[in-house]
């Protein structure tokens, strides 16, 4: 499908105030951060920064600076702590009723007071809109939202959910003004209004946002401490362009995402004035399947693919030490991790794959198209999919074709079910095993997949959420992962590390990107820490 350009109402042909022409920043004292995330409004996805729609890391990294949530995860990780809230907690032993009290004096950036009704409105708006991007699924367990006075909110849940505080820390639960966000309609374009630590100005070129400037919000009241007054975020077409901007001192930091070659070069041959920092990461990559598509509708085809793919060879060829093979949806550093795909399929084995197809009456070679996004996960993605194609073809059991598309086209087509096989990455909404399971297997999931396993959806996921001690839920997650390895609605490939590179006069860099790939721009400062 050709991507259609959206002409944004009231701004067609106009740009927001010009923030900088090229090279450096005209915003006095601004720290400038580069990213390869792209921000595009299209006819199919006209509201990329509306919290009721946004569900990718790039968009959430804009919202986290500008829209406040009741809770947030501290920079060092751990359980969420109050942010816009003064206090929050379960008010029953069953984890079905969650009560929050707002901080006093909270206002939106325009000075309007925030009340419990604004929180209720914002949450109910997400559930009412229920966008096809899967965002609302994070809040789908909410039965009702009750307000008590101007500053108290009670969330009544349908079933117990010990992970609910984490969900309230994500941008989907951002507090919005009914004056700026209609109840039943997404807000088109790139403007964002909230009560977060920064206010924002955006520069646009047609359907793209090309620069964001975040200025310290003088009205902000919350748990976050800002170490700067202004940060500028600039999208770049690729990692090479972003790297050149850092070397020429046009930007202060490269965030998401550095290429393998850049990491290697900066680590082995350091450049004067530039430091590279490895930060903990929980990113995973996987193949998803439209289980109703004729090419992969037969489970044996998906199982045969799982038996053929050589993760170790793939990682060594494309990503080297920046990634490691993954045999589960849950990465190795998260509670509940197991290796069900290795347990089930072992080392790559074409003969076993051939038997799977033969026993199911499937004639080889099976024709499949491997779809990937060209501009969302980094420059190595194309090489990765060419390597996957070669592995599948070499088995003699598949005849694979590779096809790439821009994210704005790719994601819409994937949700619509146009692709039989597609590659996606996942950066967790919060560091809990539930967030590596529910977005793929629960109702109204992120993938919009036709695959349904009722035992997983209706019994195992709810059971896992009852455990306040998350390690106690591991046996349930092991059971879920075995089912995934048997049915193969998704095929885990690898988990990655994260790196940032910055000028050596910038501090706080090690805290500016957390395990979920959230940009915490308020951690950055200049000079000696």
PDB file of N, CA and C in Angstrom, residues 417-481:
ATOM      1  N   UNK A 417      -3.687  -7.386   8.855  1.00  0.00           N
ATOM      2  CA  UNK A 417      -3.586  -8.800   8.488  1.00  0.00           C
ATOM      3  C   UNK A 417      -3.064  -9.032   7.096  1.00  0.00           C
ATOM      4  N   UNK A 418      -2.397  -8.026   6.503  1.00  0.00           N
ATOM      5  CA  UNK A 418      -1.896  -8.158   5.131  1.00  0.00           C
ATOM      6  C   UNK A 418      -0.702  -9.102   5.040  1.00  0.00           C
ATOM      7  N   UNK A 419       0.027  -9.270   6.132  1.00  0.00           N
ATOM      8  CA  UNK A 419       1.264 -10.051   6.101  1.00  0.00           C
ATOM      9  C   UNK A 419       1.058 -11.411   6.755  1.00  0.00           C
ATOM     10  N   UNK A 420       1.535 -12.457   6.084  1.00  0.00           N
ATOM     11  CA  UNK A 420       1.519 -13.792   6.684  1.00  0.00           C
ATOM     12  C   UNK A 420       2.629 -13.928   7.727  1.00  0.00           C
ATOM     13  N   UNK A 421       3.806 -13.366   7.399  1.00  0.00           N
ATOM     14  CA  UNK A 421       4.968 -13.421   8.297  1.00  0.00           C
ATOM     15  C   UNK A 421       5.562 -12.014   8.369  1.00  0.00           C
ATOM     16  N   UNK A 422       5.871 -11.564   9.569  1.00  0.00           N
ATOM     17  CA  UNK A 422       6.381 -10.205   9.709  1.00  0.00           C
ATOM     18  C   UNK A 422       7.343 -10.132  10.899  1.00  0.00           C
ATOM     19  N   UNK A 423       8.268  -9.217  10.811  1.00  0.00           N
ATOM     20  CA  UNK A 423       9.237  -9.033  11.886  1.00  0.00           C
ATOM     21  C   UNK A 423       8.906  -7.819  12.724  1.00  0.00           C
ATOM     22  N   UNK A 424       8.938  -7.977  14.033  1.00  0.00           N
ATOM     23  CA  UNK A 424       8.685  -6.881  14.954  1.00  0.00           C
ATOM     24  C   UNK A 424       9.659  -6.961  16.132  1.00  0.00           C
ATOM     25  N   UNK A 425       9.811  -5.834  16.801  1.00  0.00           N
ATOM     26  CA  UNK A 425      10.560  -5.795  18.045  1.00  0.00           C
ATOM     27  C   UNK A 425       9.623  -5.440  19.177  1.00  0.00           C
ATOM     28  N   UNK A 426      10.069  -5.666  20.388  1.00  0.00           N
ATOM     29  CA  UNK A 426       9.257  -5.317  21.556  1.00  0.00           C
ATOM     30  C   UNK A 426      10.152  -4.720  22.621  1.00  0.00           C
ATOM     31  N   UNK A 427       9.830  -3.495  23.005  1.00  0.00           N
ATOM     32  CA  UNK A 427      10.466  -2.838  24.133  1.00  0.00           C
ATOM     33  C   UNK A 427       9.410  -2.808  25.225  1.00  0.00           C
ATOM     34  N   UNK A 428       9.662  -3.397  26.375  1.00  0.00           N
ATOM     35  CA  UNK A 428       8.582  -3.599  27.349  1.00  0.00           C
ATOM     36  C   UNK A 428       7.981  -2.292  27.845  1.00  0.00           C
ATOM     37  N   UNK A 429       6.669  -2.321  28.058  1.00  0.00           N
ATOM     38  CA  UNK A 429       5.989  -1.188  28.678  1.00  0.00           C
ATOM     39  C   UNK A 429       6.428  -1.051  30.134  1.00  0.00           C
ATOM     40  N   UNK A 430       6.715  -2.187  30.744  1.00  0.00           N
ATOM     41  CA  UNK A 430       7.227  -2.226  32.107  1.00  0.00           C
ATOM     42  C   UNK A 430       7.945  -3.563  32.303  1.00  0.00           C
ATOM     43  N   UNK A 431       8.945  -3.608  33.194  1.00  0.00           N
ATOM     44  CA  UNK A 431       9.796  -4.796  33.307  1.00  0.00           C
ATOM     45  C   UNK A 431       9.178  -5.909  34.135  1.00  0.00           C
ATOM     46  N   UNK A 432       8.187  -6.565  33.578  1.00  0.00           N
ATOM     47  CA  UNK A 432       7.501  -7.668  34.252  1.00  0.00           C
ATOM     48  C   UNK A 432       7.170  -8.716  33.194  1.00  0.00           C
ATOM     49  N   UNK A 433       7.211 -10.016  33.544  1.00  0.00           N
ATOM     50  CA  UNK A 433       6.929 -11.051  32.543  1.00  0.00           C
ATOM     51  C   UNK A 433       5.562 -10.903  31.883  1.00  0.00           C
ATOM     52  N   UNK A 434       4.593 -10.340  32.603  1.00  0.00           N
ATOM     53  CA  UNK A 434       3.261 -10.150  32.026  1.00  0.00           C
ATOM     54  C   UNK A 434       3.323  -9.344  30.738  1.00  0.00           C
ATOM     55  N   UNK A 435       4.265  -8.391  30.670  1.00  0.00           N
ATOM     56  CA  UNK A 435       4.319  -7.513  29.509  1.00  0.00           C
ATOM     57  C   UNK A 435       5.029  -8.133  28.312  1.00  0.00           C
ATOM     58  N   UNK A 436       5.518  -9.341  28.465  1.00  0.00           N
ATOM     59  CA  UNK A 436       6.050 -10.095  27.322  1.00  0.00           C
ATOM     60  C   UNK A 436       5.082 -11.199  26.884  1.00  0.00           C
ATOM     61  N   UNK A 437       3.972 -11.317  27.607  1.00  0.00           N
ATOM     62  CA  UNK A 437       2.985 -12.351  27.311  1.00  0.00           C
ATOM     63  C   UNK A 437       1.658 -11.744  26.848  1.00  0.00           C
ATOM     64  N   UNK A 438       1.061 -10.904  27.685  1.00  0.00           N
ATOM     65  CA  UNK A 438      -0.262 -10.359  27.392  1.00  0.00           C
ATOM     66  C   UNK A 438      -0.340  -9.578  26.078  1.00  0.00           C
ATOM     67  N   UNK A 439       0.664  -8.751  25.720  1.00  0.00           N
ATOM     68  CA  UNK A 439       0.546  -7.992  24.467  1.00  0.00           C
ATOM     69  C   UNK A 439       0.479  -8.856  23.213  1.00  0.00           C
ATOM     70  N   UNK A 440       0.853 -10.129  23.348  1.00  0.00           N
ATOM     71  CA  UNK A 440       0.832 -11.033  22.202  1.00  0.00           C
ATOM     72  C   UNK A 440      -0.302 -12.055  22.259  1.00  0.00           C
ATOM     73  N   UNK A 441      -0.801 -12.341  23.457  1.00  0.00           N
ATOM     74  CA  UNK A 441      -1.710 -13.476  23.614  1.00  0.00           C
ATOM     75  C   UNK A 441      -3.038 -13.136  24.272  1.00  0.00           C
ATOM     76  N   UNK A 442      -3.163 -11.942  24.847  1.00  0.00           N
ATOM     77  CA  UNK A 442      -4.401 -11.566  25.526  1.00  0.00           C
ATOM     78  C   UNK A 442      -5.401 -10.999  24.528  1.00  0.00           C
ATOM     79  N   UNK A 443      -6.606 -10.706  24.992  1.00  0.00           N
ATOM     80  CA  UNK A 443      -7.626 -10.097  24.124  1.00  0.00           C
ATOM     81  C   UNK A 443      -7.163  -8.715  23.666  1.00  0.00           C
ATOM     82  N   UNK A 444      -7.589  -8.312  22.454  1.00  0.00           N
ATOM     83  CA  UNK A 444      -7.278  -6.981  21.910  1.00  0.00           C
ATOM     84  C   UNK A 444      -5.788  -6.690  21.985  1.00  0.00           C
ATOM     85  N   UNK A 445      -4.972  -7.662  21.590  1.00  0.00           N
ATOM     86  CA  UNK A 445      -3.535  -7.541  21.779  1.00  0.00           C
ATOM     87  C   UNK A 445      -2.877  -6.643  20.745  1.00  0.00           C
ATOM     88  N   UNK A 446      -1.616  -6.297  21.012  1.00  0.00           N
ATOM     89  CA  UNK A 446      -0.820  -5.408  20.184  1.00  0.00           C
ATOM     90  C   UNK A 446      -0.713  -5.897  18.740  1.00  0.00           C
ATOM     91  N   UNK A 447      -0.615  -7.204  18.553  1.00  0.00           N
ATOM     92  CA  UNK A 447      -0.437  -7.757  17.212  1.00  0.00           C
ATOM     93  C   UNK A 447      -1.723  -7.798  16.400  1.00  0.00           C
ATOM     94  N   UNK A 448      -2.868  -7.679  17.080  1.00  0.00           N
ATOM     95  CA  UNK A 448      -4.160  -7.866  16.419  1.00  0.00           C
ATOM     96  C   UNK A 448      -4.198  -9.228  15.715  1.00  0.00           C
ATOM     97  N   UNK A 449      -3.640 -10.215  16.389  1.00  0.00           N
ATOM     98  CA  UNK A 449      -3.493 -11.536  15.797  1.00  0.00           C
ATOM     99  C   UNK A 449      -4.793 -12.332  15.855  1.00  0.00           C
ATOM    100  N   UNK A 450      -5.048 -13.157  14.855  1.00  0.00           N
ATOM    101  CA  UNK A 450      -6.219 -14.045  14.928  1.00  0.00           C
ATOM    102  C   UNK A 450      -5.992 -15.256  15.835  1.00  0.00           C
ATOM    103  N   UNK A 451      -4.745 -15.486  16.237  1.00  0.00           N
ATOM    104  CA  UNK A 451      -4.452 -16.628  17.099  1.00  0.00           C
ATOM    105  C   UNK A 451      -5.076 -16.412  18.479  1.00  0.00           C
ATOM    106  N   UNK A 452      -5.791 -17.412  18.944  1.00  0.00           N
ATOM    107  CA  UNK A 452      -6.393 -17.372  20.282  1.00  0.00           C
ATOM    108  C   UNK A 452      -6.171 -18.728  20.945  1.00  0.00           C
ATOM    109  N   UNK A 453      -5.627 -18.690  22.150  1.00  0.00           N
ATOM    110  CA  UNK A 453      -5.565 -19.887  22.977  1.00  0.00           C
ATOM    111  C   UNK A 453      -6.351 -19.568  24.238  1.00  0.00           C
ATOM    112  N   UNK A 454      -7.512 -20.150  24.377  1.00  0.00           N
ATOM    113  CA  UNK A 454      -8.421 -19.787  25.464  1.00  0.00           C
ATOM    114  C   UNK A 454      -7.868 -20.151  26.838  1.00  0.00           C
ATOM    115  N   UNK A 455      -7.086 -21.213  26.908  1.00  0.00           N
ATOM    116  CA  UNK A 455      -6.493 -21.587  28.194  1.00  0.00           C
ATOM    117  C   UNK A 455      -5.527 -20.493  28.653  1.00  0.00           C
ATOM    118  N   UNK A 456      -4.706 -20.010  27.714  1.00  0.00           N
ATOM    119  CA  UNK A 456      -3.772 -18.931  28.045  1.00  0.00           C
ATOM    120  C   UNK A 456      -4.524 -17.654  28.391  1.00  0.00           C
ATOM    121  N   UNK A 457      -5.452 -17.281  27.529  1.00  0.00           N
ATOM    122  CA  UNK A 457      -6.145 -15.999  27.683  1.00  0.00           C
ATOM    123  C   UNK A 457      -7.047 -15.960  28.912  1.00  0.00           C
ATOM    124  N   UNK A 458      -7.833 -17.011  29.103  1.00  0.00           N
ATOM    125  CA  UNK A 458      -8.889 -16.966  30.119  1.00  0.00           C
ATOM    126  C   UNK A 458      -8.489 -17.556  31.464  1.00  0.00           C
ATOM    127  N   UNK A 459      -7.432 -18.365  31.469  1.00  0.00           N
ATOM    128  CA  UNK A 459      -7.043 -19.005  32.731  1.00  0.00           C
ATOM    129  C   UNK A 459      -5.638 -18.630  33.188  1.00  0.00           C
ATOM    130  N   UNK A 460      -4.649 -18.815  32.323  1.00  0.00           N
ATOM    131  CA  UNK A 460      -3.265 -18.679  32.760  1.00  0.00           C
ATOM    132  C   UNK A 460      -2.841 -17.225  32.973  1.00  0.00           C
ATOM    133  N   UNK A 461      -3.195 -16.334  32.046  1.00  0.00           N
ATOM    134  CA  UNK A 461      -2.823 -14.927  32.237  1.00  0.00           C
ATOM    135  C   UNK A 461      -3.483 -14.357  33.490  1.00  0.00           C
ATOM    136  N   UNK A 462      -4.806 -14.535  33.689  1.00  0.00           N
ATOM    137  CA  UNK A 462      -5.401 -14.048  34.949  1.00  0.00           C
ATOM    138  C   UNK A 462      -4.757 -14.665  36.194  1.00  0.00           C
ATOM    139  N   UNK A 463      -4.413 -15.958  36.118  1.00  0.00           N
ATOM    140  CA  UNK A 463      -3.798 -16.616  37.277  1.00  0.00           C
ATOM    141  C   UNK A 463      -2.434 -16.010  37.586  1.00  0.00           C
ATOM    142  N   UNK A 464      -1.668 -15.698  36.548  1.00  0.00           N
ATOM    143  CA  UNK A 464      -0.327 -15.137  36.755  1.00  0.00           C
ATOM    144  C   UNK A 464      -0.389 -13.772  37.431  1.00  0.00           C
ATOM    145  N   UNK A 465      -1.440 -13.017  37.184  1.00  0.00           N
ATOM    146  CA  UNK A 465      -1.556 -11.660  37.722  1.00  0.00           C
ATOM    147  C   UNK A 465      -1.994 -11.639  39.193  1.00  0.00           C
ATOM    148  N   UNK A 466      -2.424 -12.760  39.702  1.00  0.00           N
ATOM    149  CA  UNK A 466      -2.844 -12.807  41.105  1.00  0.00           C
ATOM    150  C   UNK A 466      -1.650 -12.801  42.055  1.00  0.00           C
ATOM    151  N   UNK A 467      -0.468 -13.118  41.533  1.00  0.00           N
ATOM    152  CA  UNK A 467       0.706 -13.266  42.384  1.00  0.00           C
ATOM    153  C   UNK A 467       1.385 -11.917  42.618  1.00  0.00           C
ATOM    154  N   UNK A 468       1.255 -11.404  43.843  1.00  0.00           N
ATOM    155  CA  UNK A 468       1.956 -10.163  44.186  1.00  0.00           C
ATOM    156  C   UNK A 468       3.463 -10.391  44.179  1.00  0.00           C
ATOM    157  N   UNK A 469       3.891 -11.587  44.602  1.00  0.00           N
ATOM    158  CA  UNK A 469       5.296 -11.982  44.484  1.00  0.00           C
ATOM    159  C   UNK A 469       5.476 -12.519  43.068  1.00  0.00           C
ATOM    160  N   UNK A 470       6.133 -11.752  42.209  1.00  0.00           N
ATOM    161  CA  UNK A 470       6.169 -12.100  40.784  1.00  0.00           C
ATOM    162  C   UNK A 470       6.965 -13.377  40.516  1.00  0.00           C
ATOM    163  N   UNK A 471       7.916 -13.700  41.374  1.00  0.00           N
ATOM    164  CA  UNK A 471       8.652 -14.952  41.176  1.00  0.00           C
ATOM    165  C   UNK A 471       7.736 -16.154  41.358  1.00  0.00           C
ATOM    166  N   UNK A 472       6.690 -16.009  42.169  1.00  0.00           N
ATOM    167  CA  UNK A 472       5.753 -17.109  42.405  1.00  0.00           C
ATOM    168  C   UNK A 472       4.914 -17.407  41.165  1.00  0.00           C
ATOM    169  N   UNK A 473       4.893 -16.470  40.213  1.00  0.00           N
ATOM    170  CA  UNK A 473       4.122 -16.678  38.980  1.00  0.00           C
ATOM    171  C   UNK A 473       4.910 -17.438  37.918  1.00  0.00           C
ATOM    172  N   UNK A 474       6.185 -17.728  38.179  1.00  0.00           N
ATOM    173  CA  UNK A 474       7.041 -18.369  37.173  1.00  0.00           C
ATOM    174  C   UNK A 474       6.486 -19.691  36.631  1.00  0.00           C
ATOM    175  N   UNK A 475       5.942 -20.579  37.472  1.00  0.00           N
ATOM    176  CA  UNK A 475       5.399 -21.828  36.918  1.00  0.00           C
ATOM    177  C   UNK A 475       4.283 -21.596  35.894  1.00  0.00           C
ATOM    178  N   UNK A 476       3.465 -20.580  36.118  1.00  0.00           N
ATOM    179  CA  UNK A 476       2.399 -20.279  35.160  1.00  0.00           C
ATOM    180  C   UNK A 476       3.005 -19.777  33.854  1.00  0.00           C
ATOM    181  N   UNK A 477       4.019 -18.910  33.945  1.00  0.00           N
ATOM    182  CA  UNK A 477       4.659 -18.403  32.725  1.00  0.00           C
ATOM    183  C   UNK A 477       5.376 -19.517  31.969  1.00  0.00           C
ATOM    184  N   UNK A 478       5.943 -20.462  32.689  1.00  0.00           N
ATOM    185  CA  UNK A 478       6.563 -21.615  32.021  1.00  0.00           C
ATOM    186  C   UNK A 478       5.532 -22.407  31.227  1.00  0.00           C
ATOM    187  N   UNK A 479       4.349 -22.570  31.794  1.00  0.00           N
ATOM    188  CA  UNK A 479       3.283 -23.285  31.104  1.00  0.00           C
ATOM    189  C   UNK A 479       2.847 -22.530  29.846  1.00  0.00           C
ATOM    190  N   UNK A 480       2.711 -21.219  29.960  1.00  0.00           N
ATOM    191  CA  UNK A 480       2.335 -20.400  28.796  1.00  0.00           C
ATOM    192  C   UNK A 480       3.387 -20.519  27.699  1.00  0.00           C
ATOM    193  N   UNK A 481       4.657 -20.440  28.090  1.00  0.00           N
ATOM    194  CA  UNK A 481       5.728 -20.467  27.093  1.00  0.00           C
ATOM    195  C   UNK A 481       5.803 -21.810  26.367  1.00  0.00           C
TER     196      UNK A 481
END
